[in-house]
mmCIF file of N, CA, C and O in Angstrom:
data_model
loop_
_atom_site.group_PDB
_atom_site.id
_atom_site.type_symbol
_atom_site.label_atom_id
_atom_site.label_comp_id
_atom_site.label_asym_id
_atom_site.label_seq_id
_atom_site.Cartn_x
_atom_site.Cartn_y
_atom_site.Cartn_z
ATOM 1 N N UNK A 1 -9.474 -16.133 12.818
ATOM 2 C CA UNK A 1 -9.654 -14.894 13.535
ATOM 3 C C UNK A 1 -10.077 -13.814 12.557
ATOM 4 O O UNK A 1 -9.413 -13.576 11.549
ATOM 5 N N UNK A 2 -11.064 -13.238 12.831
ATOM 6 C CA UNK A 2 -11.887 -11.677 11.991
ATOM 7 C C UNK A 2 -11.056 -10.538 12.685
ATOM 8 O O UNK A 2 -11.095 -10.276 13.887
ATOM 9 N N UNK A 3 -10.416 -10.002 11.877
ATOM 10 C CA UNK A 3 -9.814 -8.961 11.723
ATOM 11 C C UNK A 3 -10.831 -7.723 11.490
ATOM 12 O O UNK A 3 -11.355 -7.698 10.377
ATOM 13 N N UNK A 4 -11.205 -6.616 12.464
ATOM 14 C CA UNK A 4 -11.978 -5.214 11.456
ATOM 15 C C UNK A 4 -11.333 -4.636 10.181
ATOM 16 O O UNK A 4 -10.102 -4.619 10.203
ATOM 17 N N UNK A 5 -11.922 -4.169 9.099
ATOM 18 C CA UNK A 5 -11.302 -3.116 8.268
ATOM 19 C C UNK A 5 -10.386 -2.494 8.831
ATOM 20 O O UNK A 5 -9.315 -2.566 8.227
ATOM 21 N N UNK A 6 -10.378 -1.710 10.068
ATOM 22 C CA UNK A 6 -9.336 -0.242 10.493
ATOM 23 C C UNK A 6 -8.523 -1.304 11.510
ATOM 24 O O UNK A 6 -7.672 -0.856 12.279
ATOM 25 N N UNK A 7 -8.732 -2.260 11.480
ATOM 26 C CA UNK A 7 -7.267 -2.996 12.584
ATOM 27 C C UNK A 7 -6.036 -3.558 11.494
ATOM 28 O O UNK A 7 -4.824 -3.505 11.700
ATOM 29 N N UNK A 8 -6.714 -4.095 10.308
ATOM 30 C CA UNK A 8 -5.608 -4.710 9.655
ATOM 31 C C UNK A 8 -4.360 -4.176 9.038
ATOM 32 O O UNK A 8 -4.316 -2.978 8.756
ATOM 33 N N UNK A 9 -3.459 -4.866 8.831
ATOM 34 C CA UNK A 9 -2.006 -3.862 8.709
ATOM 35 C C UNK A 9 -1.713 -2.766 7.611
ATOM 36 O O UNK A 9 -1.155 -1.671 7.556
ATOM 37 N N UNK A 10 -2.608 -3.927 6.472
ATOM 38 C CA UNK A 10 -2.290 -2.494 5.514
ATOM 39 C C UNK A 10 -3.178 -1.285 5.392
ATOM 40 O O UNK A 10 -2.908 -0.415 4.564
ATOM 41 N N UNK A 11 -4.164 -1.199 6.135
ATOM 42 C CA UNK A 11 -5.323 0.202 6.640
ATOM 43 C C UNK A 11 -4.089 0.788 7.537
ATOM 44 O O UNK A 11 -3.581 1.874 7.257
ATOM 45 N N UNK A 12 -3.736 0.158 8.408
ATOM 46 C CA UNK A 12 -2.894 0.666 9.311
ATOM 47 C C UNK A 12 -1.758 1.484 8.468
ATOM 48 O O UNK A 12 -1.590 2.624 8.902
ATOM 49 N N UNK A 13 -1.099 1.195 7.558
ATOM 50 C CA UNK A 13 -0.370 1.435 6.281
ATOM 51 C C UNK A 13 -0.749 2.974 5.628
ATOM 52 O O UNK A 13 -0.189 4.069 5.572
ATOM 53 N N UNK A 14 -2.131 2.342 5.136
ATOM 54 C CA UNK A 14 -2.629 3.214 4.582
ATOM 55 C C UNK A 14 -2.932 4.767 5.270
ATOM 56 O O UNK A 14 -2.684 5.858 4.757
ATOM 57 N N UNK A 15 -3.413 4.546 6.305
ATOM 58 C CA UNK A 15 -3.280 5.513 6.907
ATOM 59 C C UNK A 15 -2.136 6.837 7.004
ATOM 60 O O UNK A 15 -2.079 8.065 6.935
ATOM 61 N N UNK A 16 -1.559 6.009 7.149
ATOM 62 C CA UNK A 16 0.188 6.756 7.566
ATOM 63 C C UNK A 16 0.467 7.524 6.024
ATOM 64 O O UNK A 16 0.657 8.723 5.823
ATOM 65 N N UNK A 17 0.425 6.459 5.075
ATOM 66 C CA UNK A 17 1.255 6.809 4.061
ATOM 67 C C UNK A 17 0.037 7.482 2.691
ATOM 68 O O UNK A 17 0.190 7.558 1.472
ATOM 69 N N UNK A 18 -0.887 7.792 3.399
ATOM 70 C CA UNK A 18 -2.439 9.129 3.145
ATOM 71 C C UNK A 18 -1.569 10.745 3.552
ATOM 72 O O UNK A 18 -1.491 11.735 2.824
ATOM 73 N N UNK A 19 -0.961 10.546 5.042
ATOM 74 C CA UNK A 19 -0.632 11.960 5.667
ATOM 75 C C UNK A 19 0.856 12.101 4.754
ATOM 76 O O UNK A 19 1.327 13.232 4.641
ATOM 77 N N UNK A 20 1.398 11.218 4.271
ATOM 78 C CA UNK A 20 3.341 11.342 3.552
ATOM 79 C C UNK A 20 3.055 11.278 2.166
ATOM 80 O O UNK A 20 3.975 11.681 1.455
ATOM 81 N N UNK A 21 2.077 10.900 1.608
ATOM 82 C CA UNK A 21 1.891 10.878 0.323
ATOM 83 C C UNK A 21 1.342 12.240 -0.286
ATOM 84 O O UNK A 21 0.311 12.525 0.323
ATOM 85 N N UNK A 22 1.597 13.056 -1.121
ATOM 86 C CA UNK A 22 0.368 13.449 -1.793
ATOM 87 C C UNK A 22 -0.326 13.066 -2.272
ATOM 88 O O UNK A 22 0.012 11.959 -2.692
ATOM 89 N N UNK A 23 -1.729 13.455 -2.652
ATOM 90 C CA UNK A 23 -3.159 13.112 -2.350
ATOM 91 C C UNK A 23 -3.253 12.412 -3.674
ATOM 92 O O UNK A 23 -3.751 11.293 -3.794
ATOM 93 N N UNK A 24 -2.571 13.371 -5.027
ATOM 94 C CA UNK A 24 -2.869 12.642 -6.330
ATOM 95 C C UNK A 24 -1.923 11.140 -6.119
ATOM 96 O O UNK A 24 -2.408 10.010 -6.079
ATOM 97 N N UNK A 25 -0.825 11.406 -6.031
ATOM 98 C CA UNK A 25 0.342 10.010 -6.223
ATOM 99 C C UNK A 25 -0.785 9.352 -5.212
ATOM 100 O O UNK A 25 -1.532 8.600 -5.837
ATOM 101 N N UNK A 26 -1.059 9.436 -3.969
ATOM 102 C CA UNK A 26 -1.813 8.629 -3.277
ATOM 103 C C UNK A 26 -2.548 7.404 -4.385
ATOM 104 O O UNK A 26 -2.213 6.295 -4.802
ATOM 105 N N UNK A 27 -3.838 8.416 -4.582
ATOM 106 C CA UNK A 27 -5.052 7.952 -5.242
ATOM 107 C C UNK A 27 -4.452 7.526 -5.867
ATOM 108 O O UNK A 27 -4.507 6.337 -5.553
ATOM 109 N N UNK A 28 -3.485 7.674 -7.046
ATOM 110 C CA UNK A 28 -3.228 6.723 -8.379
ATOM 111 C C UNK A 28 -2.805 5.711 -7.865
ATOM 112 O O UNK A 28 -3.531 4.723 -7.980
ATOM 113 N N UNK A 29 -1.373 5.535 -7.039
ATOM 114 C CA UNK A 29 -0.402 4.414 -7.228
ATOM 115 C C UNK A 29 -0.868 3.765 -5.907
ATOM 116 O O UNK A 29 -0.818 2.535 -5.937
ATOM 117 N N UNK A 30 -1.284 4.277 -4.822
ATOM 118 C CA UNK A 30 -1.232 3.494 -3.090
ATOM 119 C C UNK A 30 -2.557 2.998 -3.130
ATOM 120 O O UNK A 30 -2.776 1.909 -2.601
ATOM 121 N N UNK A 31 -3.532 3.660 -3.706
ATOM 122 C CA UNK A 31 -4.859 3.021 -3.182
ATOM 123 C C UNK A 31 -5.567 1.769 -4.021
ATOM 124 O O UNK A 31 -6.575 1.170 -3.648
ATOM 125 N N UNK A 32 -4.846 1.518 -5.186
ATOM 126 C CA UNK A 32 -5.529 0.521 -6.514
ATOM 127 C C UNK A 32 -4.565 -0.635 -5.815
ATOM 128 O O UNK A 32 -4.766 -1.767 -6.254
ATOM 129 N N UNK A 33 -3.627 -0.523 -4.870
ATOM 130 C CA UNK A 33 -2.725 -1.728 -4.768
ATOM 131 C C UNK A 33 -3.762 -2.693 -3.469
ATOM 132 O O UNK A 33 -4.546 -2.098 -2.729
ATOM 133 N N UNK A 34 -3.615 -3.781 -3.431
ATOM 134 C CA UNK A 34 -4.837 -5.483 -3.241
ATOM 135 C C UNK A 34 -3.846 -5.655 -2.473
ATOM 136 O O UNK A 34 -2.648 -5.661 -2.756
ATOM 137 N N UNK A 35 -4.640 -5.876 -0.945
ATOM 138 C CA UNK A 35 -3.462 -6.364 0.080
ATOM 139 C C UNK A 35 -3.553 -7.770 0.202
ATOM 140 O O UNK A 35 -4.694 -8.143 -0.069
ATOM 141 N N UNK A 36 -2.703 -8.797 0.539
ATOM 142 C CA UNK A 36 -2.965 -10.204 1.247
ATOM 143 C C UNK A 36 -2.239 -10.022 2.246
ATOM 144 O O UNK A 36 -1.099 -9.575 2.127
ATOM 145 N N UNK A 37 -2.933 -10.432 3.752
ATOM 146 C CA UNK A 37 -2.317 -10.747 4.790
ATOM 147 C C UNK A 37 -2.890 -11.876 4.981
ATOM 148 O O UNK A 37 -4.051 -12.278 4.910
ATOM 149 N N UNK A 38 -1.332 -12.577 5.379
ATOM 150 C CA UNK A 38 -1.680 -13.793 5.650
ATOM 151 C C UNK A 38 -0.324 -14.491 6.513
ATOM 152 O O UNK A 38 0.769 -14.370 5.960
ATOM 153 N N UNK A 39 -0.376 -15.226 7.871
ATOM 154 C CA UNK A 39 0.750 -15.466 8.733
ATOM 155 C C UNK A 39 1.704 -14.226 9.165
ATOM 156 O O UNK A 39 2.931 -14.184 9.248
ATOM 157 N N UNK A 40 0.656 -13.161 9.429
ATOM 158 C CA UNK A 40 1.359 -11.981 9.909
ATOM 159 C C UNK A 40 2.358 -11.508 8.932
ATOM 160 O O UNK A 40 3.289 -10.956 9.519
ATOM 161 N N UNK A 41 2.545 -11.534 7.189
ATOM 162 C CA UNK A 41 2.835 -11.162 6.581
ATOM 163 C C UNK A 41 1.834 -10.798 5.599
ATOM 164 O O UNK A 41 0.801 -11.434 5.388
ATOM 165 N N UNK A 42 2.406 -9.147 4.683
ATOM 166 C CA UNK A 42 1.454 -8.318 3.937
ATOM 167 C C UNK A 42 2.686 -8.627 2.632
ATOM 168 O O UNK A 42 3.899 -8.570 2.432
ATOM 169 N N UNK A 43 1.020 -9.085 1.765
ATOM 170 C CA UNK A 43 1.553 -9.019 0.400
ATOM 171 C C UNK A 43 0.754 -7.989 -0.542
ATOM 172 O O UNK A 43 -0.476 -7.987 -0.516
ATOM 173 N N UNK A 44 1.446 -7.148 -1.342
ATOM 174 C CA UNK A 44 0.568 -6.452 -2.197
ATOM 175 C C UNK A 44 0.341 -6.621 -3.683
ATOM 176 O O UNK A 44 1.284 -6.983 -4.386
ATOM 177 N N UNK A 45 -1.175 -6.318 -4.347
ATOM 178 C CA UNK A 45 -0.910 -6.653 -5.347
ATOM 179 C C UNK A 45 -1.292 -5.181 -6.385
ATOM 180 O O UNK A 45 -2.172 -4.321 -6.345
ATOM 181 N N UNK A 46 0.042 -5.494 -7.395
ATOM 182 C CA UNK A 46 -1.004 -3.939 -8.509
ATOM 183 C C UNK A 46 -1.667 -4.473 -9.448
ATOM 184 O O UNK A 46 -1.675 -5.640 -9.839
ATOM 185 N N UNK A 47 -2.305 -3.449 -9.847
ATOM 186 C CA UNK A 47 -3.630 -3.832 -10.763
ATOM 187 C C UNK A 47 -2.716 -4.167 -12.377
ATOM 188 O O UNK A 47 -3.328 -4.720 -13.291
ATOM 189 N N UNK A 48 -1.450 -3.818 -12.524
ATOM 190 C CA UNK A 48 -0.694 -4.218 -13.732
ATOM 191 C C UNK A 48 0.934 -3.709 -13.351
ATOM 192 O O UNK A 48 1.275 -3.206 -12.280
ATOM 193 N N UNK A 49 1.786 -3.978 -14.486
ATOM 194 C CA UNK A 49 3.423 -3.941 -14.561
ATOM 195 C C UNK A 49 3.627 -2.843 -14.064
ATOM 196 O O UNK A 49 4.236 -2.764 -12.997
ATOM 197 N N UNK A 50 3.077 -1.520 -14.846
ATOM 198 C CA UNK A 50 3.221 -0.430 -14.923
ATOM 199 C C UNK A 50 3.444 0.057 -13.065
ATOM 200 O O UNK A 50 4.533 0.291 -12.543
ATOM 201 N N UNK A 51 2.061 0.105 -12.356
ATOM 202 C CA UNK A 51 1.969 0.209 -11.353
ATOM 203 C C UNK A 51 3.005 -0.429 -9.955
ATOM 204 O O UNK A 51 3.502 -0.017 -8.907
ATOM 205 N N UNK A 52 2.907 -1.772 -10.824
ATOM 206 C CA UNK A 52 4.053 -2.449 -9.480
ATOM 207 C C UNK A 52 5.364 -1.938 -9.690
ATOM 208 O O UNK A 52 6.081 -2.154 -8.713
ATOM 209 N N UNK A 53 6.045 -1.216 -10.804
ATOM 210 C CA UNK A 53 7.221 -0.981 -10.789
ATOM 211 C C UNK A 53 7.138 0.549 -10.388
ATOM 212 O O UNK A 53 8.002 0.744 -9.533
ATOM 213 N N UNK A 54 6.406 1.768 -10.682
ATOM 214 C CA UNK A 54 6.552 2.691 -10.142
ATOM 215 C C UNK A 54 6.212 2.544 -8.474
ATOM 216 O O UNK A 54 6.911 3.206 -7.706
ATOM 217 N N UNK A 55 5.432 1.912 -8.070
ATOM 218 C CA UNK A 55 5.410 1.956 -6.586
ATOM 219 C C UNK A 55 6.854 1.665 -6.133
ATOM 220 O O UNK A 55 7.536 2.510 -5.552
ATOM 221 N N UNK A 56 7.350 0.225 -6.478
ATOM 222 C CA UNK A 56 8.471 -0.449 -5.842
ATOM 223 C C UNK A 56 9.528 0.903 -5.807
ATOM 224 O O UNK A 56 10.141 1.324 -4.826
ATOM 225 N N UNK A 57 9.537 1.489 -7.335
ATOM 226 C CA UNK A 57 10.985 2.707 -7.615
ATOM 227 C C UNK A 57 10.706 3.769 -6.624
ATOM 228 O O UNK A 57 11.633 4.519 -6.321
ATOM 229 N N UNK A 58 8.969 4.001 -5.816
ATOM 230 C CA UNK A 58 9.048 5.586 -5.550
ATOM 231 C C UNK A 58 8.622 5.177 -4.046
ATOM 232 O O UNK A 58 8.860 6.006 -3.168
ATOM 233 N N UNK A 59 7.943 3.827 -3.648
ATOM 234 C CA UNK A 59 7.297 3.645 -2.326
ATOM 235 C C UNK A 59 7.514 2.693 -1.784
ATOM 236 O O UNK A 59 6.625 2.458 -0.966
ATOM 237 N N UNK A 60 8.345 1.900 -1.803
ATOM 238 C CA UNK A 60 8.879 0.476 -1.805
ATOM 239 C C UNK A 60 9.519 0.549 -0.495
ATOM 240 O O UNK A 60 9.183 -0.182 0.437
ATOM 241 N N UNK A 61 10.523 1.511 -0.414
ATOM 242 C CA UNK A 61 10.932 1.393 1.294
ATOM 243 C C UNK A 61 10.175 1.855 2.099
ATOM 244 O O UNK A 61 10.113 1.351 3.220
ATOM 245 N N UNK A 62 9.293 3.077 1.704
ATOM 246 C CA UNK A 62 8.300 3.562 2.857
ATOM 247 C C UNK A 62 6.972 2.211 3.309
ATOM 248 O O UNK A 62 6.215 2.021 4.262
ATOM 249 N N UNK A 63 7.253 1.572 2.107
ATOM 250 C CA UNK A 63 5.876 1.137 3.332
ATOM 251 C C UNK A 63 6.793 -0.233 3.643
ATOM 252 O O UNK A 63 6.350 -0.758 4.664
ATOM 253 N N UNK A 64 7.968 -1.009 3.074
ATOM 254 C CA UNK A 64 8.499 -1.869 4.149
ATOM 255 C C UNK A 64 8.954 -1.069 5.528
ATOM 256 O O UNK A 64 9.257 -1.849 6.431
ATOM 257 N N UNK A 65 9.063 0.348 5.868
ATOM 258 C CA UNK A 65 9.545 0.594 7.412
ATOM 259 C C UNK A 65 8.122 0.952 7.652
ATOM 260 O O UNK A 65 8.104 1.593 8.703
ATOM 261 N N UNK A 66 7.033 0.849 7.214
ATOM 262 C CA UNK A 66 5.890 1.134 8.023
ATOM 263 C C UNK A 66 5.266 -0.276 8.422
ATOM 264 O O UNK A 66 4.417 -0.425 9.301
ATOM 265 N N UNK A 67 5.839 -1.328 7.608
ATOM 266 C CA UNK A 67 5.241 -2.465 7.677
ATOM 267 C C UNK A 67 5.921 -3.182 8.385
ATOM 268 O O UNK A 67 5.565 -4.339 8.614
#
């Protein structure tokens, strides 16, 4: 099944957490992160250590209750 760009979950994500984020933290830490969906589960990936641990410490629950 083909999914559009603006249907899939983490656009859907993204969206939301564009209007709760500020714009810089956005751009740095939310937008470099690589989604996999796959069996109706979203996996994300960061571009290095650094990144996956400040997301998890500062955004980690917001996007599991958006997800």
């Amino acid at each position: 099944m083909f999914l559009s760009a603006e249907s899939t979950l983490w656009n859907q994500c993204l969206r939301v957490l564009q209007l709760e984020v500020p714009e810089q933290q956005f751009n740095t830490w939310i937008r470099p992160l690589q989604p996999l969906e796959k069996n109706n589960g979203l996996r994300l990936l960061a571009p290095n250590q650094f990144v996956l641990n400040w997301v998890r410490d500062h955004h980690l629950s917001q996007i599991n209750q958006l997800v």
